[in-house]
Coordinates of C-alpha atoms and ligand atoms in Angstrom, one line a residue:
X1 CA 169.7 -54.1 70.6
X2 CA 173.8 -53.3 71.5
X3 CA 175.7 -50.5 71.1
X4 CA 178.3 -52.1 68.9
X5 CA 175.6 -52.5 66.6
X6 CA 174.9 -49.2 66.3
X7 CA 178.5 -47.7 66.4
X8 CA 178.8 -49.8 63.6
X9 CA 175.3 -48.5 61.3
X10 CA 176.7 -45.1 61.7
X11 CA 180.4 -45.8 61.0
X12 CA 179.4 -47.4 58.1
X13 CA 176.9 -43.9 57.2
X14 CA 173.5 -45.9 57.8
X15 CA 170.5 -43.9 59.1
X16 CA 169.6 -45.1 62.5
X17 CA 165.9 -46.0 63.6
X18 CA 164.8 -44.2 66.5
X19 CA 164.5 -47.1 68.5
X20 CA 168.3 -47.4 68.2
X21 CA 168.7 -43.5 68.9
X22 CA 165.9 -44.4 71.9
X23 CA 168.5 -47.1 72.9
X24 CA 171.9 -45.4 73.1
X25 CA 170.7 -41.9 74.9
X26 CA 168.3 -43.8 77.2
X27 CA 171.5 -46.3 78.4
X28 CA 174.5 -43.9 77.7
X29 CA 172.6 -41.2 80.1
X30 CA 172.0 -44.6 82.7
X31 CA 175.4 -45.3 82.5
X32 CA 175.2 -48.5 80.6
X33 CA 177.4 -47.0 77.8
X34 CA 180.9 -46.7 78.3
X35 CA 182.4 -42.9 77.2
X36 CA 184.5 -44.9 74.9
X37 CA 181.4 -46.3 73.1
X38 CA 179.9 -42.9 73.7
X39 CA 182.7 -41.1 72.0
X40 CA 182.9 -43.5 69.5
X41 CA 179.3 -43.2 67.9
X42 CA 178.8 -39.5 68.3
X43 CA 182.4 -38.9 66.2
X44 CA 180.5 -41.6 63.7
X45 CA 177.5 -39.0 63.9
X46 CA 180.2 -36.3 63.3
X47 CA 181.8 -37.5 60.3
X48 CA 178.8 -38.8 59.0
X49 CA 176.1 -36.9 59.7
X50 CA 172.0 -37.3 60.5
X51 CA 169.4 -36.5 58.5
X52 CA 166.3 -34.6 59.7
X53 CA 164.6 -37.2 60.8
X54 CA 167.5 -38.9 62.8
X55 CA 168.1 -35.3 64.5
X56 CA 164.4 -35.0 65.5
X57 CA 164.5 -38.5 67.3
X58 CA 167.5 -37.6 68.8
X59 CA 166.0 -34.2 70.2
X60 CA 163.5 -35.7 71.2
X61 CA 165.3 -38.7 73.3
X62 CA 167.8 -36.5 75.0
X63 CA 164.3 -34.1 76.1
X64 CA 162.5 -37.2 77.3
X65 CA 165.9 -38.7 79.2
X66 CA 164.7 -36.4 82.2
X67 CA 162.1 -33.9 83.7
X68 CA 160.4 -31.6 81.3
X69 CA 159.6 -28.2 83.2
X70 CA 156.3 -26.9 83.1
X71 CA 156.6 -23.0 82.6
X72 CA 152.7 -22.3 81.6
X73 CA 152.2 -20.8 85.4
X74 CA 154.7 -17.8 85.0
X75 CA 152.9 -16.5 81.8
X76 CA 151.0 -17.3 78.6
X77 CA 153.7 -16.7 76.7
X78 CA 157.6 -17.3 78.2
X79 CA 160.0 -16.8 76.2
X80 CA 163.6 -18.5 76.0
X81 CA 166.9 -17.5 74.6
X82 CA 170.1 -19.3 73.6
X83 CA 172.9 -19.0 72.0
X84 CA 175.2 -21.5 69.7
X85 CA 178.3 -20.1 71.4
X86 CA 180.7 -17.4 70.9
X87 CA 183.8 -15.7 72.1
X88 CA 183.2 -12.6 74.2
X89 CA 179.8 -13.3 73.8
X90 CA 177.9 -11.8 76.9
X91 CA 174.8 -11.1 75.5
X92 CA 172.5 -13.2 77.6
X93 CA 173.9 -11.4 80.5
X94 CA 173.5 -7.7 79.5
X95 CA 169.8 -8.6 77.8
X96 CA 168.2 -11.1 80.6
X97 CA 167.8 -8.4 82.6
X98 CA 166.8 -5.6 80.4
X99 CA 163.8 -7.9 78.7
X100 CA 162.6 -9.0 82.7
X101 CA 162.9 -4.9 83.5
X102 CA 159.8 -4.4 80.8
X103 CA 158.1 -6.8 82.4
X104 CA 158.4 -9.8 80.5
X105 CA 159.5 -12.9 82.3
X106 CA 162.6 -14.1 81.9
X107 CA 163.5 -18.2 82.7
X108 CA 166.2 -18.6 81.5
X109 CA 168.9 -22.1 81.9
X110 CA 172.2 -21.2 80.4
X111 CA 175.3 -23.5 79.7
X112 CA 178.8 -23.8 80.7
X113 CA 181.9 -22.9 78.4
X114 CA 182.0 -25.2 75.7
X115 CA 185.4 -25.5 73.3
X116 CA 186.5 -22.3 72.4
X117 CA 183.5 -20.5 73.7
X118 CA 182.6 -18.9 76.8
X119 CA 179.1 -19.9 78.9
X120 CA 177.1 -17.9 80.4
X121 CA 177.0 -19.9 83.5
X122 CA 180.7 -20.1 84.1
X123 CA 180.8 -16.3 83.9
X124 CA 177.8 -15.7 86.6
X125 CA 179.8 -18.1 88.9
X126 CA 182.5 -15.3 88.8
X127 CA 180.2 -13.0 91.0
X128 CA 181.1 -14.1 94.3
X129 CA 178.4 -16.1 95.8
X130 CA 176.1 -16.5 92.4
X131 CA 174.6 -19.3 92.2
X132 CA 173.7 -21.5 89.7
X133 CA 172.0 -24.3 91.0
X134 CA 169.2 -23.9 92.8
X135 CA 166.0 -26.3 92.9
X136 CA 163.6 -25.7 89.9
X137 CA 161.1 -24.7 92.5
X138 CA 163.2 -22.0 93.8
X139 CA 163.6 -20.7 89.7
X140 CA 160.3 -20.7 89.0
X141 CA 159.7 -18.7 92.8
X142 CA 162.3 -16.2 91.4
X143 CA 160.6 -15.6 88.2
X144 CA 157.4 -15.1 89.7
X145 CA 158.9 -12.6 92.7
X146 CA 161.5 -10.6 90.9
X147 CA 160.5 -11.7 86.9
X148 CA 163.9 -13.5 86.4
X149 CA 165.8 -16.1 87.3
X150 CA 169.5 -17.4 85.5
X151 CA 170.4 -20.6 86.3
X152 CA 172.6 -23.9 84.5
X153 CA 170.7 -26.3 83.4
X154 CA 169.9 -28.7 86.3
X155 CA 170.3 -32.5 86.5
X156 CA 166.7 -33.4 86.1
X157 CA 167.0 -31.7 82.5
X158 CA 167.9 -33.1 79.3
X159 CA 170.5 -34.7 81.7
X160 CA 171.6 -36.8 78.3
X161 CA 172.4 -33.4 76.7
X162 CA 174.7 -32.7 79.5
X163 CA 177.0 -35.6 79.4
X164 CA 177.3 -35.9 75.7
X165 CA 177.7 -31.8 75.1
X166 CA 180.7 -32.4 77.6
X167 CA 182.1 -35.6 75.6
X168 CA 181.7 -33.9 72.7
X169 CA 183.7 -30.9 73.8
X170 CA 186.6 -33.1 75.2
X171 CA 186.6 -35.1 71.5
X172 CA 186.7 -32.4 69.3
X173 CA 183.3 -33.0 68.3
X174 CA 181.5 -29.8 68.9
X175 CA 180.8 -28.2 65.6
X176 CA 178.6 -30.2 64.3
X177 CA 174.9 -29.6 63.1
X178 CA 172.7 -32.4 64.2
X179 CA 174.3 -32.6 67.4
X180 CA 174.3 -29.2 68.0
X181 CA 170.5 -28.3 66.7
X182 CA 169.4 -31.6 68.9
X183 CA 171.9 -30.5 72.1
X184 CA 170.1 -27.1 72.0
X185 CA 166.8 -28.0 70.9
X186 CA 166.1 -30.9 73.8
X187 CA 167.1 -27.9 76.3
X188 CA 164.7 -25.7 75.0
X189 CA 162.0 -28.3 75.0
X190 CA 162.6 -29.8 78.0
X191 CA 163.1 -25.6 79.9
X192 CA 159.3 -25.4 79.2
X193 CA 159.0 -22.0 77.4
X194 CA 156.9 -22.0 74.5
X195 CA 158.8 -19.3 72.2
X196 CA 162.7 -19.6 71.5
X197 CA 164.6 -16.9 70.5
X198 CA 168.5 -18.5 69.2
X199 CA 171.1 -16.4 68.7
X200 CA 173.0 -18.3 66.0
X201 CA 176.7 -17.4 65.9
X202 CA 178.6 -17.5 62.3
X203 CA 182.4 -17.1 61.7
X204 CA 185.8 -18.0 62.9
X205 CA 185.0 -18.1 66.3
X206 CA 181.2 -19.8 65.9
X207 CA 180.8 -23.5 65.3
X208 CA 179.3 -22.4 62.2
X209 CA 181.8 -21.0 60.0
X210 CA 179.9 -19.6 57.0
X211 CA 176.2 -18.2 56.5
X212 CA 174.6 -21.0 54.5
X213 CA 175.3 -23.5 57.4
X214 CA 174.3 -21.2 60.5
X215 CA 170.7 -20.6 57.9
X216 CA 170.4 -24.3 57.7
X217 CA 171.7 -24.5 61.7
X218 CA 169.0 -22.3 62.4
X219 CA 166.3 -23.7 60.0
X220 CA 166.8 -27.2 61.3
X221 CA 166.0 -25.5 64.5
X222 CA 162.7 -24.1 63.6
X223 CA 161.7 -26.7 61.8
X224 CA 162.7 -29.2 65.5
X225 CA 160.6 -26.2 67.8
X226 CA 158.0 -26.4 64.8
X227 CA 157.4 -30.0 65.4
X228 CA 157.5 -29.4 69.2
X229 CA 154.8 -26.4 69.2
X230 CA 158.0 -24.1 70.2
X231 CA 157.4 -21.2 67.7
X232 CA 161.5 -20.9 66.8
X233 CA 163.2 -17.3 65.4
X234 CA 166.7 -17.4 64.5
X235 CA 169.1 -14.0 64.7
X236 CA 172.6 -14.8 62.7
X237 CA 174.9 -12.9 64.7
X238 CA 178.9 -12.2 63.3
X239 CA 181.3 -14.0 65.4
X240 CA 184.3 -13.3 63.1
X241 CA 186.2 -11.5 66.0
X242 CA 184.4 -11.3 69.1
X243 CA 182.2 -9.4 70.6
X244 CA 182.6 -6.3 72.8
X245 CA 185.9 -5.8 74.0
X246 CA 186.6 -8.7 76.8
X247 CA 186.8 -12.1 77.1
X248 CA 187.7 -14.3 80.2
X249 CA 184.8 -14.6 82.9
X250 CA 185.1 -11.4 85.4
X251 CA 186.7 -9.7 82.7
X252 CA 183.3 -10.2 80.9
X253 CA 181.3 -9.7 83.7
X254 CA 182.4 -6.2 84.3
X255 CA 181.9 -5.4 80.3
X256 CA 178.5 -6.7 81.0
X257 CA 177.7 -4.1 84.2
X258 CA 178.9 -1.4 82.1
X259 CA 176.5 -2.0 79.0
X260 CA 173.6 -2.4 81.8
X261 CA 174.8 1.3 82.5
X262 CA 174.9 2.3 78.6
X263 CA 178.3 2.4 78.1
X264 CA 178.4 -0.3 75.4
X265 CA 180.4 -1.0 72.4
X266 CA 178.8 -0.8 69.1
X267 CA 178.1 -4.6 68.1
X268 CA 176.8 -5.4 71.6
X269 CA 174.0 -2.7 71.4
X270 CA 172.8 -4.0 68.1
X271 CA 172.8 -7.6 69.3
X272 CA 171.5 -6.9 72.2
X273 CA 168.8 -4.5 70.9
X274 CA 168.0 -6.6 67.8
X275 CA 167.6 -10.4 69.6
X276 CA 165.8 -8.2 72.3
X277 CA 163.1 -7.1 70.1
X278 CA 162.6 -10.7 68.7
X279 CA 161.9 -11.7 72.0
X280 CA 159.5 -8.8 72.8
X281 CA 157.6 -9.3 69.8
X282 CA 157.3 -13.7 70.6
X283 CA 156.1 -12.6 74.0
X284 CA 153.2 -10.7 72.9
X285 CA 154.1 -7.1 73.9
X286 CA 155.2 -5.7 70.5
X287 CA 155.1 -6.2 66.6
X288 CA 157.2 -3.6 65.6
X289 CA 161.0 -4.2 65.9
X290 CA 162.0 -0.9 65.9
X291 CA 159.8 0.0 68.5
X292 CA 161.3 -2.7 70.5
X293 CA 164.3 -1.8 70.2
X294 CA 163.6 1.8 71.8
X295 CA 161.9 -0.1 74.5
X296 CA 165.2 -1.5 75.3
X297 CA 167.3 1.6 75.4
X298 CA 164.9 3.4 77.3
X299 CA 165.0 0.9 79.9
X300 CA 169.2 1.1 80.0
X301 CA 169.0 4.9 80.3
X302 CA 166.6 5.2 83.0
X303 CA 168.7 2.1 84.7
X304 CA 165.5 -0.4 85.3
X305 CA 167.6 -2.7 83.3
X306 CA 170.6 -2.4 85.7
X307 CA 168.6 -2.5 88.7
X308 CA 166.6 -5.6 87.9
X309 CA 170.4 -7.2 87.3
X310 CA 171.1 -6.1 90.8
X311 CA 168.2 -7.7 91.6
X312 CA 168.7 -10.8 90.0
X313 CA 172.4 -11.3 91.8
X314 CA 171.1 -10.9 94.9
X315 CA 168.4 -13.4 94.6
X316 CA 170.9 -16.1 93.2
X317 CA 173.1 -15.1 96.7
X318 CA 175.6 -12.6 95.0
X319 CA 177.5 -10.0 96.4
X320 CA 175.9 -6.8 94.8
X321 CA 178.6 -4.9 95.8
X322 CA 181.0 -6.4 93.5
X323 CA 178.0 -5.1 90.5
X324 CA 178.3 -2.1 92.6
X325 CA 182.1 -2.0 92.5
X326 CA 183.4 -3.9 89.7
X327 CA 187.1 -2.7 91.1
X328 CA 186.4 -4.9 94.1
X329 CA 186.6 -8.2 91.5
X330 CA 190.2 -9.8 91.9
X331 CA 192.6 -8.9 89.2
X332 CA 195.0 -11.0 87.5
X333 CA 198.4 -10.9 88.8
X334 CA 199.8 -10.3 85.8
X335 CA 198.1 -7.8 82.9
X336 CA 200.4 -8.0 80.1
X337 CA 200.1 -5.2 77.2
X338 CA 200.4 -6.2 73.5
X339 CA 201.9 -3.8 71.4
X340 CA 201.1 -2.7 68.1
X341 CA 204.5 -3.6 65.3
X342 CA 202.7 -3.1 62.5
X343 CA 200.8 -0.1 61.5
X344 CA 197.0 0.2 59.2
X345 CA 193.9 -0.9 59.1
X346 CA 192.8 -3.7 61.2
X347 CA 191.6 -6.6 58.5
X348 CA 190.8 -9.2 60.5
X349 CA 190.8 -10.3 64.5
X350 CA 190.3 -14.1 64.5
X351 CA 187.5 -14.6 67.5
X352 CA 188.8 -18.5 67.2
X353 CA 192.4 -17.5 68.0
X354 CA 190.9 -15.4 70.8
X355 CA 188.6 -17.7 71.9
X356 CA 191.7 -20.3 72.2
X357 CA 194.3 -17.6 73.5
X358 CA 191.5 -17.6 76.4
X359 CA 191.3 -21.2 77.3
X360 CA 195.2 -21.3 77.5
X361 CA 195.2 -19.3 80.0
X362 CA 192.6 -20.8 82.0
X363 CA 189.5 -19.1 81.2
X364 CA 187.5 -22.6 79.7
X365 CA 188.5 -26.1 80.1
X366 CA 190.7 -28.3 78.4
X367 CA 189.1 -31.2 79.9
X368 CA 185.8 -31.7 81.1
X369 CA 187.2 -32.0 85.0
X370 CA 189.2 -28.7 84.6
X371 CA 188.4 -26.1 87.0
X372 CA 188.7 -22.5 85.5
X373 CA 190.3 -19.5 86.2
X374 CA 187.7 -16.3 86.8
X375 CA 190.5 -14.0 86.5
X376 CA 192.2 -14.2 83.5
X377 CA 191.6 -13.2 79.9
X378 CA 191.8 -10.6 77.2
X379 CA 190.6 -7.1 77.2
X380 CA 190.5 -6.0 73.2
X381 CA 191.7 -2.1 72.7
X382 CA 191.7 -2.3 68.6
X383 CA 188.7 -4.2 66.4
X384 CA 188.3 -4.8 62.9
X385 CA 188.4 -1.2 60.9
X386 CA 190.5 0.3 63.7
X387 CA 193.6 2.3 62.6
X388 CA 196.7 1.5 64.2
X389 CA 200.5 3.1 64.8
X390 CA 203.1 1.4 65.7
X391 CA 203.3 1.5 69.6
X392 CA 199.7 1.5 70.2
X393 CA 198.6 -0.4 72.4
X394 CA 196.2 -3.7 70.7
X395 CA 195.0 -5.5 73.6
X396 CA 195.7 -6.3 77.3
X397 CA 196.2 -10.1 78.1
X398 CA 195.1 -11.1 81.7
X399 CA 197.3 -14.1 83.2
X400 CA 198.0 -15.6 86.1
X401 CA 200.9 -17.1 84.9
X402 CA 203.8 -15.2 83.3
X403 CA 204.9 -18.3 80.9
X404 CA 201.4 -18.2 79.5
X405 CA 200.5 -14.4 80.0
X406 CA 203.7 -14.1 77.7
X407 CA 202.6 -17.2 75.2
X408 CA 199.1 -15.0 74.8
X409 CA 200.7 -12.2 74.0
X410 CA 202.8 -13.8 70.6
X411 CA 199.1 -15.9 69.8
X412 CA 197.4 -13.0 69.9
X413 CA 199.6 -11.3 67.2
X414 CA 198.9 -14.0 65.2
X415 CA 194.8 -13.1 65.7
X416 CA 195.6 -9.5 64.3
X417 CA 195.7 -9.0 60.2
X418 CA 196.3 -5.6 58.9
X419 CA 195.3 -3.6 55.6
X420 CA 197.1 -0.3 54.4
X421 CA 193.6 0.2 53.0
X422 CA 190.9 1.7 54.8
X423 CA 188.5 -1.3 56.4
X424 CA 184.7 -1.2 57.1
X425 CA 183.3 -2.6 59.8
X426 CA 181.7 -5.7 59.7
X427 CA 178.3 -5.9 59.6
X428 CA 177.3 -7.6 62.9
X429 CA 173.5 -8.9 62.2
X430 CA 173.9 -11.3 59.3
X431 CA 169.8 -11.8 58.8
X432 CA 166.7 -13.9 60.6
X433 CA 165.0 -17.0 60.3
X434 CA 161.7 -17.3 61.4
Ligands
URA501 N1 175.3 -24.7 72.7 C1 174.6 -25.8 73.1 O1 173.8 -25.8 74.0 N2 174.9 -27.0 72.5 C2 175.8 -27.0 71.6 O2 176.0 -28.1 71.1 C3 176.5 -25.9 71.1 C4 176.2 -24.7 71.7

């Protein structure tokens, strides 16, 4: 069998055998694959596609390319979450620690920023001292002492997944089905719960643009955890302008400490209540969804949830009193307002133009090598249905370069749409597949 071969089957649309899919993840993750060849069959894969079949083999090679965690210690039931990426989207960090406060484990291997979108992993390393990758045995110690435990997903895992989900990001090759259902599947699988809850992002700033291809995103899922023994429920989350108001890694780190002290914007309480009740009920401790949901606010108002996040940093090697103090996190050195030249109804706020205003400044990587930059971002003053006069202030940008800071603040117009009509807001659960 050769790679050329195969590059070729797909470029030529041809449905690969999973021998051949066995082939090119076993020796691309070995290093006997070039990037180049890499690059070149996974744009073939892209363009062309993979049918069910295809994507299961492909799940199923990048979970066996490493260790497979065993999480059947911790509890009968553990449940995972994971997201298909968004922009401002800091909902694994506000919920982690509100599902592990009711007493529900929470294991939990999160990813780095990937395109456009922010990662959960990248914005824990902003707490100084966080960190990210400790030994598996020293997770699944957390999880047993303190009932969570946030990490990025290690070497020994799906270590295939994490050298062609950061090819793909530097190829423009990110938004695609198969490789994203098998990218998060063969984490999921190889993480060791036995329930997966998936927020699946649709909009502008999703991968998934429109509903009918975050449903089959999320189908093609649970049909993959089916096959697996993974029982798989899907929540279609809006990401047509971000959520809550920040975006940039601190930035969002501080928006996060806030919800865990129930002061939380609108669309992050329903995601966060919503997915969190999903995951109660998979874990055994609760049919009813509305019920669940109660659970969860109860737990912010009587600050269990906030606590067990204090909890969490310091067991990862964080400095608590940054959580304590979110003043003490370093600012930007410049924090440039955008002001408002039109007046109405806010129409539309394009989460992809955010999500790309951010990594211009710093906030994700270009490159896979790029380092980022905690600091800078954009805090959001006026959503969608917000009415606006002329002068208001629209948004803060956060930059630590005045060239750029200044560059953010003309893209960012561009984000903003207005109506002289009156505008509803959108509707920020967009239905479940289970
Ligand atoms: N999240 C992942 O883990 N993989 C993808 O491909 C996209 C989002």
């Amino acid at each position: 069998m050769n790679i050329l071969d195969i590059i070729a089957k797909k470029r030529d649309k041809k449905e690969l055998t999973k021998e051949e899919i066995e082939f090119f993840v076993n020796e691309y993750t070995k290093g006997n694959i070039t990037d180049y060849q890499a690059a070149a069959l996974i744009m073939a894969i892209y363009i062309n596609g993979m049918n069910s079949r295809e994507t299961l083999d492909l799940t199923m090679a990048m979970t066996n390319s490493g260790e497979r965690l065993d999480l059947s210690t911790i509890a009968e039931n553990v449940v995972d979450k994971h997201s298909t990426g968004g922009v401002g989207d800091k909902v694994t960090i506000v919920l982690m620690p509100i599902i592990a406060s009711l007493g529900i484990p929470v294991a939990k291997m999160s990813g780095r920023g990937l395109g456009f979108t922010g990662g959960t992993v990248d914005k824990l390393e902003s707490i100084p001292g966080y960190n990210t990758s400790i030994p598996i045995e020293e997770f699944i110690r957390n999880v047993k002492e303190i009932g969570i435990s946030v990490i990025g997903q290690t070497m020994n895992l799906a270590p295939a997944d994490k050298k062609i989900y950061a090819l793909r990001d530097t190829i423009s090759c990110v938004d695609s089905m198969p490789l994203i259902a098998s990218s998060i599947m063969s984490k999921k699988i190889a993480a060791g719960a036995n329930k997966i809850v998936l927020e699946v992002t649709c909009g502008d700033g999703a991968f998934m643009k429109n509903k009918e291809n975050a449903i089959k995103l999320a189908e093609e899922m649970r049909e993959i955890g089916k096959l697996a023994n993974k029982e798989t429920v899907s929540i279609l989350t809006n990401m047509s302008e971000p959520i809550g108001k920040t975006i940039g890694n601190t930035l969002e780190i501080i928006e996060a400490v806030e919800a865990l002290k129930g002061n939380m914007t609108e669309d992050i309480e329903l995601i966060v209540t919503t997915i969190g009740a999903y995951i109660i009920k998979l874990s055994g401790n609760g049919d009813n969804i509305e019920e669940n949901k109660l659970k969860i606010m109860e737990n912010i108002k009587n600050e269990k949830a906030y606590n067990k996040f204090l909890e969490l940093v310091e067991k990862q090697g964080g400095d608590i009193s940054f959580i304590e103090n979110t003043e003490k996190f370093k600012k930007a050195k410049y924090i440039i307002p955008v002001i408002a030249k039109k007046e109405g109804y806010i129409s539309k706020l394009n989460a992809l133009t955010v999500g790309k205003i951010s990594v211009n400044l710093g906030a994700g990587r270009m490159k896979k090598e790029d380092t980022i930059d905690n600091e800078v971002g954009i805090v959001l003053n006026k959503k969608i249905a917000d009415k606006v006069s002329v002068g208001d202030v629209l948004a803060h940008i956060y930059a630590n370069n005045e060239e750029k800071g200044n560059i953010a603040v003309e893209d960012l117009y561009s984000a903003y749409e207005f109506s002289n009509e009156k505008v509803s807001k959108p509707d920020h659960i967009l239905g479940i597949v289970e």
